[in-house]
PDB file of C-alpha atoms in Angstrom:
ATOM      1  CA  MET A   1      -6.579  18.007   4.368  1.00 75.00           C
ATOM      2  CA  GLN A   2      -7.837  19.088   7.163  1.00 92.00           C
ATOM      3  CA  SER A   3      -6.702  16.959   9.550  1.00 96.00           C
ATOM      4  CA  ALA A   4      -4.384  14.063  10.346  1.00 97.00           C
ATOM      5  CA  GLN A   5      -2.698  12.335  13.589  1.00 98.00           C
ATOM      6  CA  ILE A   6      -0.257  14.275  15.840  1.00 97.00           C
ATOM      7  CA  LYS A   7       1.747  11.210  18.480  1.00 94.00           C
ATOM      8  CA  VAL A   8       1.540  12.396  21.598  1.00 92.00           C
ATOM      9  CA  ASP A   9       3.323   9.902  24.217  1.00 90.00           C
ATOM     10  CA  THR A  10       3.870   6.280  22.003  1.00 91.00           C
ATOM     11  CA  VAL A  11      -0.726   7.014  21.269  1.00 95.00           C
ATOM     12  CA  TRP A  12      -1.572   8.384  18.317  1.00 97.00           C
ATOM     13  CA  LEU A  13      -4.525  11.121  18.120  1.00 97.00           C
ATOM     14  CA  GLU A  14      -6.360  12.633  15.556  1.00 98.00           C
ATOM     15  CA  ILE A  15      -5.965  16.601  15.378  1.00 98.00           C
ATOM     16  CA  ASN A  16      -7.780  19.299  12.938  1.00 96.00           C
ATOM     17  CA  ILE A  17      -5.798  21.826  11.502  1.00 96.00           C
ATOM     18  CA  GLU A  18      -6.852  24.806  14.041  1.00 95.00           C
ATOM     19  CA  GLN A  19      -5.514  23.345  16.836  1.00 96.00           C
ATOM     20  CA  ALA A  20      -2.604  21.500  14.962  1.00 97.00           C
ATOM     21  CA  LEU A  21      -1.523  25.764  14.184  1.00 96.00           C
ATOM     22  CA  GLU A  22      -2.414  26.324  17.635  1.00 96.00           C
ATOM     23  CA  LEU A  23       0.593  24.175  19.084  1.00 95.00           C
ATOM     24  CA  PRO A  24       4.375  25.047  19.297  1.00 93.00           C
ATOM     25  CA  LYS A  25       6.910  24.198  16.426  1.00 89.00           C
ATOM     26  CA  GLY A  26       8.038  20.725  16.468  1.00 90.00           C
ATOM     27  CA  HIS A  27       5.095  17.798  17.294  1.00 94.00           C
ATOM     28  CA  LEU A  28       4.915  14.335  14.775  1.00 95.00           C
ATOM     29  CA  PHE A  29       2.198  14.258  12.296  1.00 97.00           C
ATOM     30  CA  ARG A  30       1.346  11.826  10.355  1.00 98.00           C
ATOM     31  CA  CYS A  31      -1.355  11.551   7.177  1.00 97.00           C
ATOM     32  CA  LEU A  32      -4.465   9.826   7.918  1.00 97.00           C
ATOM     33  CA  GLU A  33      -4.797   7.386   5.065  1.00 96.00           C
ATOM     34  CA  CYS A  34      -0.882   6.515   4.415  1.00 97.00           C
ATOM     35  CA  HIS A  35       1.101   7.524   7.299  1.00 97.00           C
ATOM     36  CA  GLY A  36       3.001   9.582   5.844  1.00 97.00           C
ATOM     37  CA  ARG A  37       5.246  13.094   7.767  1.00 97.00           C
ATOM     38  CA  VAL A  38       2.484  16.145   7.415  1.00 97.00           C
ATOM     39  CA  ILE A  39       3.288  19.235   8.132  1.00 96.00           C
ATOM     40  CA  PRO A  40       0.319  22.455   8.579  1.00 96.00           C
ATOM     41  CA  SER A  41       0.305  24.999   6.697  1.00 92.00           C
ATOM     42  CA  LYS A  42      -1.224  28.402   7.741  1.00 91.00           C
ATOM     43  CA  GLU A  43      -3.418  30.044   5.829  1.00 89.00           C
ATOM     44  CA  TYR A  44      -1.970  32.267   2.894  1.00 80.00           C
ATOM     45  CA  SER A  45      -2.964  36.023   2.060  1.00 76.00           C
ATOM     46  CA  ASP A  46      -3.578  34.729  -1.570  1.00 82.00           C
ATOM     47  CA  GLY A  47      -6.807  33.133  -0.193  1.00 78.00           C
ATOM     48  CA  ALA A  48      -5.157  29.080  -0.069  1.00 82.00           C
ATOM     49  CA  ALA A  49      -6.652  27.164   3.197  1.00 87.00           C
ATOM     50  CA  ALA A  50      -4.417  26.376   6.326  1.00 92.00           C
ATOM     51  CA  MET A  51      -4.245  22.651   5.751  1.00 92.00           C
ATOM     52  CA  PHE A  52      -1.652  19.771   5.699  1.00 95.00           C
ATOM     53  CA  SER A  53       0.634  18.935   2.961  1.00 93.00           C
ATOM     54  CA  HIS A  54       2.596  15.743   2.718  1.00 95.00           C
ATOM     55  CA  ALA A  55       6.388  16.017   3.697  1.00 95.00           C
ATOM     56  CA  THR A  56       7.207  14.491   0.752  1.00 94.00           C
ATOM     57  CA  ALA A  57       5.370  13.514  -1.903  1.00 90.00           C
ATOM     58  CA  HIS A  58       3.053  10.741  -2.307  1.00 89.00           C
ATOM     59  CA  THR A  59       1.035   9.102  -5.135  1.00 94.00           C
ATOM     60  CA  GLY A  60      -0.879   6.760  -3.221  1.00 95.00           C
ATOM     61  CA  CYS A  61      -2.889   8.754  -0.533  1.00 96.00           C
ATOM     62  CA  SER A  62      -6.073   9.347  -1.842  1.00 95.00           C
ATOM     63  CA  LEU A  63      -5.551  12.658   0.321  1.00 92.00           C
ATOM     64  CA  SER A  64      -3.208  14.150  -1.088  1.00 87.00           C
ATOM     65  CA  ARG A  65      -5.443  16.833  -4.114  1.00 78.00           C
ATOM     66  CA  TRP A  66      -2.395  16.874  -6.664  1.00 83.00           C
ATOM     67  CA  ASN A  67      -0.251  14.170  -6.454  1.00 88.00           C
ATOM     68  CA  PHE A  68      -3.006  11.229  -6.227  1.00 93.00           C
ATOM     69  CA  SER A  69      -2.807   8.451  -8.901  1.00 93.00           C
ATOM     70  CA  GLY A  70      -5.969   6.394  -8.869  1.00 94.00           C
ATOM     71  CA  VAL A  71      -4.663   3.732  -6.173  1.00 95.00           C
ATOM     72  CA  ARG A  72      -3.786   3.950  -2.419  1.00 95.00           C
ATOM     73  CA  LEU A  73      -0.776   2.368  -1.200  1.00 95.00           C
ATOM     74  CA  GLY A  74       0.979   3.442   2.349  1.00 95.00           C
ATOM     75  CA  HIS A  75       3.963   6.409   2.441  1.00 96.00           C
ATOM     76  CA  PRO A  76       7.379   4.459   1.569  1.00 95.00           C
ATOM     77  CA  GLU A  77       8.252   6.314   4.229  1.00 95.00           C
ATOM     78  CA  ALA A  78       5.361   6.363   7.288  1.00 96.00           C
ATOM     79  CA  VAL A  79       6.114   7.050  10.381  1.00 95.00           C
ATOM     80  CA  ALA A  80       5.692   4.615  12.753  1.00 90.00           C
TER      81      ALA A  80
END
């Protein structure tokens, strides 16, 4: 997942992973699709790309590479 939303005051704005990694820690990010909380991760030395990952795994999000069940559902712990 290369983009997510960041909460600025009361508005959710789209942000890419590069922008998110430049910010100080403590910001709230959510998934564009299921609205579950996501965390930005930098590129790893083993070649893994920088990306957003769900804070709590969710099988109902097609943006989750490893966990998607094939049926899209909102995250059970969605961030409003």
